[in-house]
CSV table of C-alpha atoms and ligand atoms in Angstrom, one decimal:
chain,number,residue,atom,x,y,z
A,1,MET,CA,92.7,105.9,122.0
A,2,ILE,CA,92.1,105.6,118.2
A,3,GLU,CA,95.9,105.0,117.7
A,4,GLU,CA,95.8,102.4,120.5
A,5,ILE,CA,92.8,100.7,118.9
A,6,LEU,CA,94.6,100.4,115.6
A,7,LYS,CA,97.7,99.0,117.3
A,8,LEU,CA,95.7,96.4,119.3
A,9,LYS,CA,93.7,95.5,116.2
A,10,LYS,CA,96.9,94.5,114.4
A,11,GLU,CA,98.5,92.8,117.3
A,12,LYS,CA,95.5,90.7,118.0
A,13,SER,CA,94.5,90.1,114.4
A,14,ALA,CA,91.1,91.6,115.0
A,15,ILE,CA,88.5,93.0,112.6
A,16,ILE,CA,86.0,95.7,113.5
A,17,LEU,CA,82.5,95.5,112.0
A,18,ALA,CA,80.0,98.3,112.6
A,19,HIS,CA,76.4,98.9,111.8
A,20,ASN,CA,75.2,102.0,109.9
A,21,TYR,CA,73.6,103.4,113.1
A,22,GLN,CA,76.9,103.6,115.0
A,23,ILE,CA,78.4,107.0,116.0
A,24,PRO,CA,80.6,108.6,113.3
A,25,GLU,CA,83.9,107.9,115.2
A,26,ILE,CA,83.1,104.2,115.3
A,27,GLN,CA,82.0,104.1,111.7
A,28,ASP,CA,85.2,105.8,110.7
A,29,ILE,CA,87.5,103.4,112.5
A,30,ALA,CA,85.7,100.2,111.5
A,31,ASP,CA,87.0,97.9,108.8
A,32,PHE,CA,83.5,97.4,107.4
A,33,VAL,CA,80.2,99.3,107.9
A,34,GLY,CA,76.9,97.9,106.7
A,35,ASP,CA,73.3,96.9,107.2
A,36,SER,CA,72.3,93.6,108.9
A,37,LEU,CA,72.5,91.6,105.7
A,38,GLU,CA,76.0,92.9,104.7
A,39,LEU,CA,77.3,92.4,108.2
A,40,ALA,CA,76.0,88.8,108.3
A,41,ARG,CA,77.6,88.1,104.9
A,42,LYS,CA,80.9,89.7,106.0
A,43,ALA,CA,80.9,87.6,109.2
A,44,SER,CA,80.5,84.4,107.2
A,45,GLU,CA,83.3,85.4,104.8
A,46,ILE,CA,86.0,86.5,107.2
A,47,LYS,CA,89.0,84.2,107.0
A,48,ASP,CA,92.1,86.0,108.2
A,49,ALA,CA,91.1,87.3,111.6
A,50,LYS,CA,91.0,85.7,115.1
A,51,ILE,CA,88.7,88.2,116.7
A,52,ILE,CA,85.6,90.1,115.4
A,53,VAL,CA,84.7,93.2,117.5
A,54,PHE,CA,81.1,93.9,116.7
A,55,CYS,CA,79.9,97.5,117.0
A,56,GLY,CA,76.2,97.2,116.9
A,57,VAL,CA,73.5,95.5,119.1
A,58,LYS,CA,73.7,92.0,120.6
A,59,PHE,CA,71.6,90.1,118.1
A,60,MET,CA,74.0,91.3,115.4
A,61,ALA,CA,77.1,90.1,117.4
A,62,GLU,CA,75.3,86.8,118.0
A,63,THR,CA,74.6,86.4,114.2
A,64,ALA,CA,78.4,86.9,113.6
A,65,LYS,CA,79.2,84.2,116.2
A,66,ILE,CA,76.6,81.8,114.6
A,67,LEU,CA,78.1,82.3,111.2
A,68,SER,CA,81.7,82.4,112.3
A,69,PRO,CA,81.7,80.1,115.4
A,70,GLU,CA,85.5,79.5,115.4
A,71,LYS,CA,86.2,83.2,115.9
A,72,LYS,CA,86.1,85.1,119.2
A,73,VAL,CA,83.3,87.6,118.8
A,74,LEU,CA,83.3,90.6,121.1
A,75,LEU,CA,80.5,93.1,121.9
A,76,PRO,CA,81.9,96.3,123.6
A,77,ASP,CA,78.8,96.8,125.7
A,78,LEU,CA,76.7,93.8,126.7
A,79,ASP,CA,73.7,96.1,127.5
A,80,ALA,CA,73.5,97.1,123.8
A,81,GLY,CA,70.3,95.0,123.2
A,82,CYS,CA,67.4,95.4,120.8
A,83,PRO,CA,64.0,95.7,122.4
A,84,LEU,CA,62.4,94.6,119.2
A,85,ALA,CA,64.4,91.3,119.3
A,86,ASP,CA,63.3,90.7,122.9
A,87,MET,CA,59.6,90.9,121.8
A,88,ALA,CA,59.7,87.4,120.4
A,89,ASN,CA,60.4,84.9,123.1
A,90,TYR,CA,61.4,81.2,122.7
A,91,GLU,CA,58.4,79.7,124.5
A,92,GLU,CA,55.8,81.9,122.7
A,93,VAL,CA,57.4,81.1,119.3
A,94,LEU,CA,57.2,77.4,120.1
A,95,LYS,CA,53.5,77.8,121.0
A,96,ILE,CA,52.6,79.4,117.7
A,97,LYS,CA,54.6,76.8,115.8
A,98,GLU,CA,52.5,74.1,117.5
A,99,LYS,CA,49.3,75.9,116.6
A,100,TYR,CA,50.3,76.1,112.9
A,101,PRO,CA,52.4,73.1,112.2
A,102,ASP,CA,52.4,73.6,108.4
A,103,ALA,CA,53.6,77.1,108.5
A,104,TRP,CA,57.2,78.2,107.9
A,105,VAL,CA,58.6,80.5,110.6
A,106,VAL,CA,60.4,83.5,109.1
A,107,SER,CA,62.5,85.5,111.6
A,108,TYR,CA,63.8,88.9,111.0
A,109,VAL,CA,67.5,88.9,112.0
A,110,ASN,CA,66.4,91.2,114.9
A,111,THR,CA,65.7,88.1,117.0
A,112,ASN,CA,67.7,86.4,119.8
A,113,ALA,CA,69.8,83.3,119.0
A,114,ASP,CA,67.5,80.9,120.7
A,115,VAL,CA,64.6,82.1,118.5
A,116,LYS,CA,66.7,81.7,115.4
A,117,SER,CA,67.3,78.1,116.4
A,118,ILE,CA,63.6,77.3,116.0
A,119,THR,CA,63.2,79.4,112.9
A,120,ASP,CA,63.0,77.9,109.4
A,121,VAL,CA,64.6,80.8,107.6
A,122,CYS,CA,65.9,84.3,108.6
A,123,CYS,CA,65.6,87.5,106.7
A,124,THR,CA,66.7,91.1,106.9
A,125,SER,CA,64.9,94.3,105.9
A,126,ALA,CA,67.0,94.1,102.6
A,127,ASN,CA,65.6,90.7,101.5
A,128,ALA,CA,62.4,89.9,103.5
A,129,ASP,CA,60.1,90.0,100.5
A,130,LYS,CA,62.5,87.9,98.4
A,131,VAL,CA,62.9,85.3,101.1
A,132,VAL,CA,59.1,85.0,101.7
A,133,LYS,CA,58.5,84.7,98.0
A,134,ASN,CA,60.9,81.8,97.7
A,135,ILE,CA,59.4,79.7,100.6
A,136,PRO,CA,57.9,76.4,99.4
A,137,ALA,CA,54.8,76.8,101.7
A,138,LYS,CA,51.7,79.1,101.6
A,139,LYS,CA,51.4,79.7,105.4
A,140,ILE,CA,54.1,81.9,107.0
A,141,ILE,CA,54.6,83.1,110.6
A,142,PHE,CA,56.6,86.3,110.4
A,143,LEU,CA,58.4,87.7,113.5
A,144,PRO,CA,58.9,89.9,115.3
A,145,ASP,CA,58.3,93.2,113.5
A,146,LYS,CA,54.7,93.8,112.5
A,147,ASN,CA,55.6,96.8,110.2
A,148,LEU,CA,58.1,94.8,108.2
A,149,CYS,CA,55.5,92.1,108.1
A,150,TRP,CA,53.0,94.5,106.7
A,151,TYR,CA,55.5,95.6,104.0
A,152,VAL,CA,56.1,91.9,103.1
A,153,LYS,CA,52.3,91.3,102.8
A,154,GLN,CA,52.0,94.1,100.3
A,155,LYS,CA,54.9,92.7,98.2
A,156,VAL,CA,53.9,89.0,98.4
A,157,PRO,CA,50.1,88.9,98.5
A,158,GLU,CA,50.0,85.3,97.4
A,159,LYS,CA,51.2,84.1,100.8
A,160,ASP,CA,49.1,83.7,103.9
A,161,ILE,CA,51.2,85.6,106.5
A,162,ILE,CA,50.6,85.7,110.3
A,163,CYS,CA,52.3,88.8,111.7
A,164,TRP,CA,53.9,88.8,115.2
A,165,GLU,CA,53.0,91.9,117.2
A,166,GLY,CA,56.5,93.4,117.8
A,167,TYR,CA,57.7,96.8,116.8
A,168,CYS,CA,60.8,99.0,116.9
A,169,PHE,CA,60.1,101.9,119.3
A,170,VAL,CA,62.6,104.1,117.4
A,171,HIS,CA,61.0,103.8,114.0
A,172,ARG,CA,57.5,104.1,115.4
A,173,LEU,CA,58.4,107.7,116.4
A,174,PHE,CA,58.1,108.8,112.7
A,175,THR,CA,54.6,110.2,112.1
A,176,ILE,CA,52.5,111.3,109.2
A,177,GLU,CA,52.6,114.8,110.8
A,178,ASP,CA,56.4,114.7,110.3
A,179,VAL,CA,55.8,113.7,106.6
A,180,LYS,CA,53.2,116.4,106.0
A,181,LYS,CA,55.4,119.1,107.5
A,182,VAL,CA,58.6,118.1,105.6
A,183,LYS,CA,56.7,117.8,102.3
A,184,GLU,CA,55.6,121.5,102.8
A,185,ILE,CA,59.1,122.7,103.5
A,186,TYR,CA,60.9,120.6,100.9
A,187,PRO,CA,58.3,119.7,98.2
A,188,ASP,CA,61.1,118.5,95.8
A,189,ALA,CA,62.8,116.2,98.2
A,190,GLU,CA,62.8,112.4,97.9
A,191,LEU,CA,61.4,110.7,101.1
A,192,ILE,CA,62.9,107.3,101.8
A,193,VAL,CA,61.9,105.3,104.9
A,194,HIS,CA,62.8,102.0,106.6
A,195,PRO,CA,60.2,99.2,106.6
A,196,GLU,CA,60.2,99.3,110.5
A,197,CYS,CA,58.2,102.6,110.2
A,198,ASP,CA,54.4,102.4,110.6
A,199,PRO,CA,52.4,101.5,107.4
A,200,GLU,CA,50.9,105.1,107.2
A,201,VAL,CA,54.4,106.5,107.0
A,202,GLN,CA,55.5,103.8,104.5
A,203,MET,CA,52.5,104.6,102.3
A,204,MET,CA,53.5,108.3,102.0
A,205,ALA,CA,57.1,107.6,101.2
A,206,ASP,CA,58.7,107.6,97.7
A,207,GLY,CA,60.7,104.5,98.6
A,208,ILE,CA,61.2,101.9,101.3
A,209,TYR,CA,64.6,100.5,101.9
A,210,SER,CA,67.0,98.9,104.4
A,211,THR,CA,69.8,101.2,105.6
A,212,SER,CA,72.2,100.1,102.9
A,213,GLY,CA,69.4,100.1,100.4
A,214,MET,CA,69.0,103.8,101.3
A,215,LEU,CA,72.7,104.4,100.6
A,216,LYS,CA,72.4,102.8,97.2
A,217,ARG,CA,69.2,104.7,96.3
A,218,ALA,CA,70.8,108.1,97.4
A,219,LYS,CA,73.8,107.4,95.1
A,220,GLU,CA,71.7,106.3,92.1
A,221,SER,CA,68.8,108.8,92.3
A,222,LYS,CA,68.8,112.1,90.4
A,223,SER,CA,67.2,113.8,93.4
A,224,LYS,CA,69.5,116.4,95.1
A,225,ARG,CA,67.6,116.4,98.4
A,226,PHE,CA,66.5,113.5,100.6
A,227,ILE,CA,64.4,113.1,103.7
A,228,ILE,CA,65.5,110.0,105.7
A,229,GLY,CA,63.1,108.0,107.8
A,230,THR,CA,65.5,105.9,109.9
A,231,GLU,CA,67.9,106.2,112.8
A,232,GLU,CA,70.0,109.3,112.5
A,233,GLY,CA,73.4,107.4,112.4
A,234,LEU,CA,72.9,106.6,108.8
A,235,LEU,CA,73.1,110.3,107.9
A,236,HIS,CA,76.8,110.2,108.5
A,237,ARG,CA,77.5,107.8,105.7
A,238,LEU,CA,74.9,109.4,103.4
A,239,LYS,CA,76.5,112.8,103.7
A,240,LYS,CA,80.1,111.4,103.5
A,241,GLU,CA,79.4,109.4,100.4
A,242,ASN,CA,77.2,112.0,98.6
A,243,PRO,CA,78.8,115.4,99.4
A,244,ASP,CA,76.9,117.1,96.6
A,245,LYS,CA,73.5,116.1,98.0
A,246,GLU,CA,71.4,117.2,101.0
A,247,PHE,CA,70.1,114.9,103.7
A,248,TYR,CA,67.6,115.6,106.5
A,249,SER,CA,66.0,113.5,109.2
A,250,LEU,CA,62.2,113.0,108.9
A,251,GLY,CA,61.0,115.3,111.8
A,252,SER,CA,63.5,115.4,114.7
A,253,ALA,CA,66.4,113.0,114.6
A,254,LYS,CA,65.5,109.6,116.0
A,255,ILE,CA,68.1,107.9,118.1
A,256,CYS,CA,68.5,104.2,119.0
A,257,PRO,CA,70.0,104.4,122.5
A,258,ASN,CA,71.3,100.9,122.3
A,259,MET,CA,73.3,101.5,119.1
A,260,LYS,CA,74.7,104.6,120.7
A,261,LYS,CA,76.0,102.6,123.8
A,262,ILE,CA,79.2,101.7,121.8
A,263,THR,CA,81.8,104.4,122.2
A,264,ILE,CA,85.5,104.7,121.3
A,265,GLU,CA,86.4,104.1,124.9
A,266,LYS,CA,84.4,100.9,125.2
A,267,LEU,CA,85.8,99.7,121.9
A,268,TYR,CA,89.3,100.2,123.2
A,269,PHE,CA,88.7,98.3,126.4
A,270,SER,CA,86.8,95.6,124.5
A,271,LEU,CA,89.9,95.0,122.3
A,272,LYS,CA,92.4,95.4,125.2
A,273,GLU,CA,90.6,93.0,127.6
A,274,GLU,CA,88.9,90.9,125.0
A,275,LYS,CA,85.4,91.5,126.5
A,276,TYR,CA,82.5,90.9,126.3
A,277,GLU,CA,82.7,87.6,124.5
A,278,ILE,CA,79.6,86.2,122.9
A,279,ILE,CA,79.2,82.6,124.1
A,280,LEU,CA,76.3,80.5,122.7
A,281,PRO,CA,75.5,76.8,123.3
A,282,ASP,CA,76.7,74.6,120.4
A,283,ASP,CA,73.3,73.2,119.6
A,284,ILE,CA,71.9,76.8,119.4
A,285,ILE,CA,74.7,77.7,117.0
A,286,ARG,CA,74.2,74.6,114.9
A,287,LYS,CA,70.4,75.1,114.5
A,288,ALA,CA,70.4,78.9,114.2
A,289,LYS,CA,73.1,78.6,111.5
A,290,ILE,CA,70.7,76.5,109.3
A,291,SER,CA,68.1,79.4,109.3
A,292,LEU,CA,70.8,82.0,108.5
A,293,GLU,CA,72.4,80.0,105.8
A,294,ARG,CA,69.1,79.2,104.3
A,295,MET,CA,68.4,83.0,104.1
A,296,LEU,CA,71.7,83.4,102.1
A,297,GLU,CA,70.6,80.6,99.8
A,298,PHE,CA,67.1,82.0,99.2
A,299,ILE,CA,68.2,85.4,97.9
B,1,13P,P1,69.1,97.3,108.6
B,1,13P,O1,69.3,95.9,108.3
B,1,13P,O2,68.3,98.0,107.5
B,1,13P,O3,70.4,98.0,108.7
B,1,13P,O4,68.3,97.5,109.9
B,1,13P,C1,68.7,97.0,111.1
B,1,13P,C2,67.9,97.6,112.2
B,1,13P,O5,68.1,97.3,113.4
B,1,13P,C3,66.9,98.6,111.9
B,1,13P,O6,66.4,99.2,113.0
B,2,SF4,FE1,66.5,97.4,117.5
B,2,SF4,FE2,65.1,99.5,116.6
B,2,SF4,FE3,67.5,99.9,117.6
B,2,SF4,FE4,67.2,98.7,115.2
B,2,SF4,S1,66.7,100.8,115.7
B,2,SF4,S2,68.5,98.1,116.9
B,2,SF4,S3,65.3,97.6,115.6
B,2,SF4,S4,65.7,99.2,118.7
């Protein structure tokens, strides 16, 4: 199947993008693996492909379509959604915008395309604090992740930020008990966590990073042992790129079942039958593109 995928990819002039949480086999066959920011950048830069097969969750494939609307964007499993993205709905966001007309709406990329279309500027976990710092307004509505919002508030205290009440159920599984236990077992290890973790966990960590931020930190740090507070898929790249270092999940491995819906078999059928195509209304693409491009300008 892997051979067939490589053949089809060439025949159809397709490129495979994969998120850092994908299963190892998908990461290894992809043309590019990255965090949400890197994948959005890549999608906006691709010139010489007709098809983008996106191995990740739906909001990521939508982002690729918004930034590269002339390409056919495929998601191998349409059920690969993100419950965090679904926690901010279009009507509710409109309501809060009406309540605070002077505020800027900052949406984490983990939002659906319609919400991005009524957003002033998007951000990812790699740039949320920088984006908020550069906004020419004091009042901010930040959605949908309350933990990333808490992180931004610590970094940018001069802004008046209203946090949406959403959360990622995967990252909320990391607990301070996990941290206490692991610090006892590996007192010399460096603990790095994702800003979607609860504030108590973030406060006990040595560093807070996006998934690719963790890869960079692991490479640059003098530490030999790391405890990782994010979805377990990242450990594949961490181990592959740093064979001389040790990596452990914080507590038991935490799995995002949506990210894991993409398999080699589904990727094969996606390329072969050109399914499932991401189709978005033109006006949603046009408006959502403004908020994504503004993010790329603000950082
Ligand atoms: P990153 O942008 O850090 O890769 O995070 C995406 C995500 O969905 C985290 O749960
Ligand atoms: Fe969404 Fe959480 Fe899965 Fe990331 S890990 S895709 S935020 S459910």
